[in-house]
Amino acid sequence: MFDPDKNGHYGPYGGQYVAETLMPALQELDAAFTRYWDDDDFQAELNGLLSDYVGRPSPMYLAKRLTEHCGGAQIWLKREDLNHTGAHKVNNTIGQVLLARRMGKKRVIAETGAGMHGVATATAAALFGLECEVFMGTEDIERQAPNVDRMKMLGAKLVAVDSGSATLKDAMNEAMRNWVSTVENTFYVIGTVAGPYPYPKMVKAFQAVISREARRQMLEKTGRLPDEVVACVGGGSNAMGMFAHFLEDESVALTGAEAAGSGLSSGLHACSICGGRIGVLHGNKTYLLQDKEGQVLNTHSVSAGLDYPGVGPEHAWLNDCQRARYIPIDDDQAIDAFQKLCRLEGIIPALESAHAIAAGMISASQRGPEETVAICLSGRGDKDMASVMQYLAEKAKI
């Protein structure tokens, strides 16, 4: 039910809305992914790198003090923040760059918002000796300076994008334009489960290692599946990775936390599902933030990684068929959850992950102590310290 059809559609969503020049590249990519995903040598190299280079499996951690604070269900954290490079993004970039090398590509490009996908792509490119360029909005470059330095140190060329809102959407626009003109020798490493088919399917496959481990770990540690699984949703890659192996478990509720910024009613948010409608962006049909004329709206969130006006097409479909629910978490709630996890558990989460923590805390407080809530802690928050301190300082002035 949850797999795309042969043309890459999840219900009415997904597909390939791209320039004609990109169709052969997408067909080549789909054929290569299908071939190598079933290849024992490819799987052996991928799994070896995930184990010995990335550091998988990532732990499943019982957050006892956060659980006591919420006063309800046990809260378990899937610790993707402990991966090499500090986030779940590396699961996907290792896979895609490994595929690029099999396809004979010498150059990879990527777009990034919070910088973690850019760092993960630069890392994989360095590992395999490939040329790497990363497109990033100038606003994100300013608020994610530590990751900019990491990308440069890893040998990537950073391309600053100052069009539009100068954030993730605009970086992806420029990366797509670059790919059109360089497709013969370039592999585009998309960082989320959006974009034209087969990217949503391929990124989900590489990120599904998160829920494959989480499902097994929860059975080992608690003797049963979690009652609810929670993850943050911008484009939706960590959420799809965390949901994938629970999709067929009807007893497990699935919750995605969208970035509500200053609040849904303010119009300053990035809630594509909770506050958007159906449209086409970056090669796929999905829920988008857009005005009455269909122009894509700028987004707002304290988290650069969730600052995207669309969402992966499978998430749109999961929402419509009510297999998953998506809820808004505003900046204040995310910052509060950020501080709670720091002070109660000694863990500094990424601001993206703080949205999931906030949603998980709400769910846990509404459940009984015999129940469990598993939250994907998608990344660490070193990169976000300046943004958080600035946010708190501005709030103190009010």
GROMACS .gro file of C-alpha atoms in nm:
model
  398
    1MET     CA    1   0.000   0.000   0.000
    2PHE     CA    2   0.281   0.242   0.086
    3ASP     CA    3   0.514   0.172  -0.208
    4PRO     CA    4   0.501   0.406  -0.511
    5ASP     CA    5   0.348   0.284  -0.837
    6LYS     CA    6   0.566   0.220  -1.144
    7ASN     CA    7   0.557   0.591  -1.232
    8GLY     CA    8   0.664   0.702  -0.885
    9HIS     CA    9   0.327   0.814  -0.748
   10TYR     CA   10   0.209   0.780  -0.388
   11GLY     CA   11  -0.164   0.810  -0.448
   12PRO     CA   12  -0.194   1.145  -0.633
   13TYR     CA   13   0.149   1.267  -0.511
   14GLY     CA   14   0.508   1.231  -0.632
   15GLY     CA   15   0.589   1.180  -1.001
   16GLN     CA   16   0.850   1.348  -1.223
   17TYR     CA   17   0.776   1.714  -1.302
   18VAL     CA   18   1.113   1.808  -1.452
   19ALA     CA   19   1.275   1.951  -1.764
   20GLU     CA   20   1.290   1.707  -2.054
   21THR     CA   21   1.671   1.709  -2.036
   22LEU     CA   22   1.658   1.549  -1.690
   23MET     CA   23   1.434   1.255  -1.781
   24PRO     CA   24   1.718   1.034  -1.914
   25ALA     CA   25   1.918   1.105  -1.595
   26LEU     CA   26   1.626   1.008  -1.373
   27GLN     CA   27   1.569   0.690  -1.574
   28GLU     CA   28   1.942   0.608  -1.550
   29LEU     CA   29   1.932   0.670  -1.175
   30ASP     CA   30   1.623   0.454  -1.122
   31ALA     CA   31   1.779   0.167  -1.318
   32ALA     CA   32   2.109   0.196  -1.128
   33PHE     CA   33   1.940   0.212  -0.788
   34THR     CA   34   1.721  -0.089  -0.868
   35ARG     CA   35   2.023  -0.286  -0.988
   36TYR     CA   36   2.261  -0.206  -0.704
   37TRP     CA   37   2.003  -0.215  -0.421
   38ASP     CA   38   1.966  -0.586  -0.495
   39ASP     CA   39   2.341  -0.638  -0.543
   40ASP     CA   40   2.512  -0.829  -0.262
   41ASP     CA   41   2.847  -0.648  -0.310
   42PHE     CA   42   2.678  -0.306  -0.292
   43GLN     CA   43   2.485  -0.401   0.022
   44ALA     CA   44   2.799  -0.545   0.183
   45GLU     CA   45   2.997  -0.225   0.119
   46LEU     CA   46   2.707  -0.003   0.234
   47ASN     CA   47   2.644  -0.200   0.552
   48GLY     CA   48   3.017  -0.217   0.627
   49LEU     CA   49   3.047   0.162   0.602
   50LEU     CA   50   2.733   0.219   0.811
   51SER     CA   51   2.882  -0.003   1.081
   52ASP     CA   52   3.252   0.089   1.079
   53TYR     CA   53   3.246   0.448   0.944
   54VAL     CA   54   2.909   0.590   1.054
   55GLY     CA   55   2.901   0.399   1.383
   56ARG     CA   56   2.570   0.212   1.351
   57PRO     CA   57   2.360   0.084   1.512
   58SER     CA   58   2.281   0.408   1.691
   59PRO     CA   59   2.159   0.356   2.051
   60MET     CA   60   1.796   0.346   2.167
   61TYR     CA   61   1.801   0.542   2.493
   62LEU     CA   62   1.542   0.557   2.772
   63ALA     CA   63   1.516   0.926   2.875
   64LYS     CA   64   1.426   0.867   3.240
   65ARG     CA   65   1.431   1.226   3.369
   66LEU     CA   66   1.238   1.359   3.068
   67THR     CA   67   0.987   1.077   3.123
   68GLU     CA   68   0.949   1.176   3.491
   69HIS     CA   69   0.906   1.540   3.391
   70CYS     CA   70   0.624   1.457   3.147
   71GLY     CA   71   0.457   1.220   3.392
   72GLY     CA   72   0.319   0.969   3.144
   73ALA     CA   73   0.454   0.722   2.891
   74GLN     CA   74   0.821   0.618   2.879
   75ILE     CA   75   1.017   0.833   2.632
   76TRP     CA   76   1.281   0.655   2.425
   77LEU     CA   77   1.524   0.841   2.197
   78LYS     CA   78   1.672   0.697   1.876
   79ARG     CA   79   2.018   0.859   1.895
   80GLU     CA   80   2.093   0.958   1.532
   81ASP     CA   81   2.285   1.253   1.682
   82LEU     CA   82   2.563   1.008   1.769
   83ASN     CA   83   2.630   0.917   1.405
   84HIS     CA   84   2.953   1.033   1.238
   85THR     CA   85   2.892   1.396   1.122
   86GLY     CA   86   2.624   1.431   1.395
   87ALA     CA   87   2.296   1.356   1.219
   88HIS     CA   88   2.089   1.101   1.029
   89LYS     CA   89   2.184   1.266   0.699
   90VAL     CA   90   2.499   1.055   0.661
   91ASN     CA   91   2.294   0.733   0.619
   92ASN     CA   92   2.164   0.870   0.290
   93THR     CA   93   2.475   1.044   0.159
   94ILE     CA   94   2.696   0.738   0.206
   95GLY     CA   95   2.442   0.538   0.006
   96GLN     CA   96   2.396   0.795  -0.272
   97VAL     CA   97   2.767   0.869  -0.313
   98LEU     CA   98   2.840   0.495  -0.317
   99LEU     CA   99   2.583   0.472  -0.597
  100ALA     CA  100   2.738   0.771  -0.780
  101ARG     CA  101   3.074   0.595  -0.778
  102ARG     CA  102   2.918   0.276  -0.918
  103MET     CA  103   2.762   0.491  -1.196
  104GLY     CA  104   3.099   0.642  -1.286
  105LYS     CA  105   3.012   0.999  -1.180
  106LYS     CA  106   3.312   1.215  -1.081
  107ARG     CA  107   3.123   1.512  -0.934
  108VAL     CA  108   2.844   1.538  -0.677
  109ILE     CA  109   2.628   1.838  -0.588
  110ALA     CA  110   2.390   1.893  -0.299
  111GLU     CA  111   2.171   2.157  -0.139
  112THR     CA  112   2.154   2.222   0.233
  113GLY     CA  113   1.960   2.428   0.488
  114ALA     CA  114   2.095   2.364   0.836
  115GLY     CA  115   2.417   2.239   0.682
  116MET     CA  116   2.405   1.882   0.811
  117HIS     CA  117   2.322   1.737   0.466
  118GLY     CA  118   2.596   1.950   0.316
  119VAL     CA  119   2.847   1.826   0.573
  120ALA     CA  120   2.735   1.466   0.522
  121THR     CA  121   2.765   1.497   0.142
  122ALA     CA  122   3.107   1.662   0.167
  123THR     CA  123   3.214   1.384   0.404
  124ALA     CA  124   3.106   1.106   0.168
  125ALA     CA  125   3.263   1.284  -0.131
  126ALA     CA  126   3.592   1.318   0.056
  127LEU     CA  127   3.578   0.951   0.153
  128PHE     CA  128   3.547   0.846  -0.211
  129GLY     CA  129   3.760   1.120  -0.368
  130LEU     CA  130   3.483   1.294  -0.564
  131GLU     CA  131   3.450   1.665  -0.648
  132CYS     CA  132   3.175   1.824  -0.437
  133GLU     CA  133   2.975   2.149  -0.458
  134VAL     CA  134   2.710   2.245  -0.201
  135PHE     CA  135   2.440   2.509  -0.264
  136MET     CA  136   2.327   2.702   0.045
  137GLY     CA  137   2.114   3.012   0.101
  138THR     CA  138   2.297   3.318   0.232
  139GLU     CA  139   2.061   3.345   0.532
  140ASP     CA  140   2.138   2.985   0.624
  141ILE     CA  141   2.512   3.045   0.571
  142GLU     CA  142   2.493   3.321   0.831
  143ARG     CA  143   2.299   3.123   1.094
  144GLN     CA  144   2.484   2.793   1.040
  145ALA     CA  145   2.844   2.918   1.027
  146PRO     CA  146   2.999   2.614   1.205
  147ASN     CA  147   2.871   2.377   0.936
  148VAL     CA  148   2.993   2.611   0.660
  149ASP     CA  149   3.346   2.582   0.799
  150ARG     CA  150   3.312   2.203   0.824
  151MET     CA  151   3.210   2.173   0.458
  152LYS     CA  152   3.504   2.385   0.345
  153MET     CA  153   3.747   2.187   0.562
  154LEU     CA  154   3.618   1.866   0.401
  155GLY     CA  155   3.706   2.003   0.057
  156ALA     CA  156   3.362   2.104  -0.071
  157LYS     CA  157   3.304   2.420  -0.273
  158LEU     CA  158   3.024   2.626  -0.118
  159VAL     CA  159   2.789   2.808  -0.360
  160ALA     CA  160   2.605   3.094  -0.186
  161VAL     CA  161   2.247   3.149  -0.305
  162ASP     CA  162   2.094   3.493  -0.242
  163SER     CA  163   1.774   3.465  -0.449
  164GLY     CA  164   1.425   3.448  -0.298
  165SER     CA  165   1.432   3.398   0.077
  166ALA     CA  166   1.797   3.278   0.057
  167THR     CA  167   1.709   2.956   0.238
  168LEU     CA  168   1.673   2.585   0.157
  169LYS     CA  169   1.407   2.621  -0.116
  170ASP     CA  170   1.625   2.860  -0.313
  171ALA     CA  171   1.936   2.646  -0.265
  172MET     CA  172   1.745   2.350  -0.410
  173ASN     CA  173   1.630   2.564  -0.706
  174GLU     CA  174   1.993   2.650  -0.789
  175ALA     CA  175   2.111   2.291  -0.743
  176MET     CA  176   1.842   2.169  -0.985
  177ARG     CA  177   1.946   2.432  -1.241
  178ASN     CA  178   2.310   2.330  -1.209
  179TRP     CA  179   2.221   1.962  -1.250
  180VAL     CA  180   2.034   2.033  -1.577
  181SER     CA  181   2.354   2.169  -1.734
  182THR     CA  182   2.598   1.916  -1.586
  183VAL     CA  183   2.398   1.596  -1.581
  184GLU     CA  184   2.648   1.400  -1.792
  185ASN     CA  185   2.914   1.388  -1.520
  186THR     CA  186   2.726   1.498  -1.207
  187PHE     CA  187   2.523   1.310  -0.946
  188TYR     CA  188   2.272   1.521  -0.751
  189VAL     CA  189   2.262   1.404  -0.386
  190ILE     CA  190   1.916   1.515  -0.269
  191GLY     CA  191   1.892   1.523   0.108
  192THR     CA  192   1.528   1.446   0.169
  193VAL     CA  193   1.239   1.227   0.054
  194ALA     CA  194   1.122   1.493  -0.192
  195GLY     CA  195   1.218   1.575  -0.551
  196PRO     CA  196   1.137   1.377  -0.864
  197TYR     CA  197   1.105   0.999  -0.857
  198PRO     CA  198   1.312   0.791  -0.775
  199TYR     CA  199   1.455   1.024  -0.506
  200PRO     CA  200   1.167   0.981  -0.254
  201LYS     CA  201   1.192   0.601  -0.283
  202MET     CA  202   1.574   0.598  -0.280
  203VAL     CA  203   1.624   0.831   0.017
  204LYS     CA  204   1.361   0.635   0.215
  205ALA     CA  205   1.547   0.311   0.140
  206PHE     CA  206   1.877   0.453   0.268
  207GLN     CA  207   1.716   0.609   0.580
  208ALA     CA  208   1.501   0.305   0.664
  209VAL     CA  209   1.797   0.168   0.861
  210ILE     CA  210   1.675   0.398   1.144
  211SER     CA  211   1.342   0.219   1.195
  212ARG     CA  212   1.487  -0.124   1.115
  213GLU     CA  213   1.715  -0.080   1.417
  214ALA     CA  214   1.457   0.102   1.632
  215ARG     CA  215   1.196  -0.171   1.585
  216ARG     CA  216   1.442  -0.443   1.683
  217GLN     CA  217   1.581  -0.241   1.976
  218MET     CA  218   1.238  -0.164   2.124
  219LEU     CA  219   1.143  -0.533   2.108
  220GLU     CA  220   1.473  -0.624   2.278
  221LYS     CA  221   1.452  -0.355   2.549
  222THR     CA  222   1.079  -0.347   2.627
  223GLY     CA  223   0.946  -0.673   2.482
  224ARG     CA  224   0.694  -0.490   2.263
  225LEU     CA  225   0.659  -0.233   1.990
  226PRO     CA  226   0.629   0.136   2.086
  227ASP     CA  227   0.279   0.278   2.111
  228GLU     CA  228   0.382   0.588   1.918
  229VAL     CA  229   0.674   0.691   1.695
  230VAL     CA  230   0.753   1.063   1.658
  231ALA     CA  231   0.986   1.255   1.426
  232CYS     CA  232   1.023   1.609   1.294
  233VAL     CA  233   0.919   1.684   0.935
  234GLY     CA  234   1.063   1.942   0.699
  235GLY     CA  235   1.112   1.755   0.374
  236GLY     CA  236   1.074   1.447   0.591
  237SER     CA  237   1.382   1.222   0.553
  238ASN     CA  238   1.441   1.135   0.919
  239ALA     CA  239   1.067   1.090   0.972
  240MET     CA  240   1.035   0.855   0.676
  241GLY     CA  241   1.339   0.664   0.798
  242MET     CA  242   1.186   0.638   1.147
  243PHE     CA  243   0.839   0.544   1.014
  244ALA     CA  244   0.939   0.295   0.740
  245HIS     CA  245   0.951  -0.033   0.933
  246PHE     CA  246   0.650   0.060   1.149
  247LEU     CA  247   0.415   0.141   0.858
  248GLU     CA  248   0.261  -0.206   0.858
  249ASP     CA  249   0.225  -0.213   1.241
  250GLU     CA  250  -0.125  -0.077   1.287
  251SER     CA  251  -0.085  -0.066   1.667
  252VAL     CA  252   0.195   0.193   1.634
  253ALA     CA  253   0.078   0.554   1.595
  254LEU     CA  254   0.299   0.769   1.371
  255THR     CA  255   0.336   1.142   1.437
  256GLY     CA  256   0.525   1.405   1.238
  257ALA     CA  257   0.607   1.742   1.394
  258GLU     CA  258   0.600   2.033   1.148
  259ALA     CA  259   0.765   2.370   1.213
  260ALA     CA  260   0.490   2.620   1.304
  261GLY     CA  261   0.736   2.910   1.343
  262SER     CA  262   0.547   3.206   1.491
  263GLY     CA  263   0.220   3.007   1.477
  264LEU     CA  264  -0.010   2.883   1.199
  265SER     CA  265  -0.240   3.186   1.229
  266SER     CA  266   0.056   3.425   1.184
  267GLY     CA  267   0.136   3.296   0.837
  268LEU     CA  268   0.502   3.281   0.943
  269HIS     CA  269   0.561   2.906   0.950
  270ALA     CA  270   0.680   2.604   0.748
  271CYS     CA  271   0.384   2.366   0.795
  272SER     CA  272   0.337   2.226   0.445
  273ILE     CA  273   0.078   1.967   0.549
  274CYS     CA  274  -0.098   2.149   0.834
  275GLY     CA  275  -0.105   2.482   0.649
  276GLY     CA  276  -0.050   2.410   0.278
  277ARG     CA  277  -0.232   2.274  -0.024
  278ILE     CA  278  -0.150   2.055  -0.323
  279GLY     CA  279   0.098   2.187  -0.580
  280VAL     CA  280   0.419   2.107  -0.768
  281LEU     CA  281   0.770   2.199  -0.652
  282HIS     CA  282   1.118   2.060  -0.720
  283GLY     CA  283   0.991   1.786  -0.948
  284ASN     CA  284   0.710   1.635  -0.742
  285LYS     CA  285   0.345   1.693  -0.656
  286THR     CA  286   0.283   1.731  -0.285
  287TYR     CA  287   0.155   1.969  -0.017
  288LEU     CA  288   0.309   2.316  -0.053
  289LEU     CA  289   0.288   2.657   0.105
  290GLN     CA  290   0.158   2.885  -0.172
  291ASP     CA  291  -0.047   3.197  -0.227
  292LYS     CA  292  -0.381   3.226  -0.413
  293GLU     CA  293  -0.200   3.245  -0.747
  294GLY     CA  294   0.003   2.931  -0.673
  295GLN     CA  295   0.329   3.114  -0.605
  296VAL     CA  296   0.543   2.935  -0.346
  297LEU     CA  297   0.554   3.126  -0.020
  298ASN     CA  298   0.858   3.199   0.191
  299THR     CA  299   0.880   3.002   0.513
  300HIS     CA  300   0.973   3.084   0.870
  301SER     CA  301   1.118   2.867   1.143
  302VAL     CA  302   1.384   2.903   1.409
  303SER     CA  303   1.521   2.580   1.260
  304ALA     CA  304   1.701   2.621   0.927
  305GLY     CA  305   1.664   2.250   0.852
  306LEU     CA  306   1.283   2.264   0.862
  307ASP     CA  307   1.261   2.592   0.668
  308TYR     CA  308   1.120   2.434   0.348
  309PRO     CA  309   0.780   2.503   0.187
  310GLY     CA  310   0.712   2.145   0.070
  311VAL     CA  311   0.711   1.792   0.208
  312GLY     CA  312   0.797   1.450   0.067
  313PRO     CA  313   0.509   1.301  -0.137
  314GLU     CA  314   0.481   0.986   0.075
  315HIS     CA  315   0.418   1.202   0.383
  316ALA     CA  316   0.138   1.377   0.192
  317TRP     CA  317  -0.010   1.037   0.114
  318LEU     CA  318   0.029   0.905   0.470
  319ASN     CA  319  -0.157   1.214   0.590
  320ASP     CA  320  -0.443   1.169   0.343
  321CYS     CA  321  -0.490   0.798   0.422
  322GLN     CA  322  -0.460   0.878   0.794
  323ARG     CA  323  -0.174   0.636   0.858
  324ALA     CA  324   0.024   0.922   1.012
  325ARG     CA  325  -0.080   1.248   1.175
  326TYR     CA  326   0.110   1.575   1.142
  327ILE     CA  327   0.097   1.843   1.411
  328PRO     CA  328   0.237   2.200   1.430
  329ILE     CA  329   0.507   2.281   1.685
  330ASP     CA  330   0.594   2.650   1.708
  331ASP     CA  331   0.930   2.812   1.783
  332ASP     CA  332   0.853   2.867   2.152
  333GLN     CA  333   0.760   2.500   2.200
  334ALA     CA  334   1.074   2.385   2.016
  335ILE     CA  335   1.305   2.610   2.219
  336ASP     CA  336   1.140   2.494   2.542
  337ALA     CA  337   1.193   2.129   2.442
  338PHE     CA  338   1.553   2.212   2.343
  339GLN     CA  339   1.619   2.348   2.693
  340LYS     CA  340   1.436   2.061   2.865
  341LEU     CA  341   1.645   1.795   2.691
  342CYS     CA  342   1.966   1.986   2.769
  343ARG     CA  343   1.893   2.024   3.138
  344LEU     CA  344   1.712   1.695   3.210
  345GLU     CA  345   1.919   1.454   2.999
  346GLY     CA  346   2.246   1.634   2.921
  347ILE     CA  347   2.177   1.613   2.548
  348ILE     CA  348   2.190   1.917   2.318
  349PRO     CA  349   1.951   1.837   2.030
  350ALA     CA  350   1.937   1.992   1.686
  351LEU     CA  351   1.659   2.250   1.662
  352GLU     CA  352   1.493   2.023   1.405
  353SER     CA  353   1.491   1.739   1.657
  354ALA     CA  354   1.362   1.972   1.929
  355HIS     CA  355   1.033   1.993   1.736
  356ALA     CA  356   1.000   1.613   1.762
  357ILE     CA  357   1.093   1.623   2.131
  358ALA     CA  358   0.818   1.881   2.192
  359ALA     CA  359   0.561   1.667   2.009
  360GLY     CA  360   0.677   1.354   2.192
  361MET     CA  361   0.653   1.527   2.531
  362ILE     CA  362   0.291   1.624   2.456
  363SER     CA  363   0.206   1.267   2.354
  364ALA     CA  364   0.384   1.108   2.649
  365SER     CA  365   0.203   1.332   2.897
  366GLN     CA  366  -0.131   1.215   2.752
  367ARG     CA  367  -0.045   0.843   2.779
  368GLY     CA  368  -0.013   0.602   3.070
  369PRO     CA  369   0.315   0.482   3.229
  370GLU     CA  370   0.273   0.138   3.073
  371GLU     CA  371   0.301   0.291   2.726
  372THR     CA  372   0.609   0.398   2.527
  373VAL     CA  373   0.684   0.682   2.285
  374ALA     CA  374   0.990   0.651   2.057
  375ILE     CA  375   1.131   0.979   1.924
  376CYS     CA  376   1.390   1.019   1.649
  377LEU     CA  377   1.665   1.249   1.776
  378SER     CA  378   1.776   1.330   1.422
  379GLY     CA  379   2.086   1.538   1.499
  380ARG     CA  380   2.296   1.721   1.754
  381GLY     CA  381   2.263   2.089   1.830
  382ASP     CA  382   2.615   2.233   1.831
  383LYS     CA  383   2.533   2.410   1.504
  384ASP     CA  384   2.225   2.575   1.657
  385MET     CA  385   2.372   2.729   1.972
  386ALA     CA  386   2.404   3.078   1.821
  387SER     CA  387   2.044   3.069   1.694
  388VAL     CA  388   1.911   2.953   2.031
  389MET     CA  389   2.106   3.213   2.230
  390GLN     CA  390   1.990   3.490   1.993
  391TYR     CA  391   1.629   3.369   2.020
  392LEU     CA  392   1.642   3.367   2.400
  393ALA     CA  393   1.805   3.710   2.410
  394GLU     CA  394   1.534   3.859   2.188
  395LYS     CA  395   1.262   3.699   2.399
  396ALA     CA  396   1.417   3.845   2.714
  397LYS     CA  397   1.383   4.196   2.567
  398ILE     CA  398   1.007   4.159   2.517
   0.00000   0.00000   0.00000
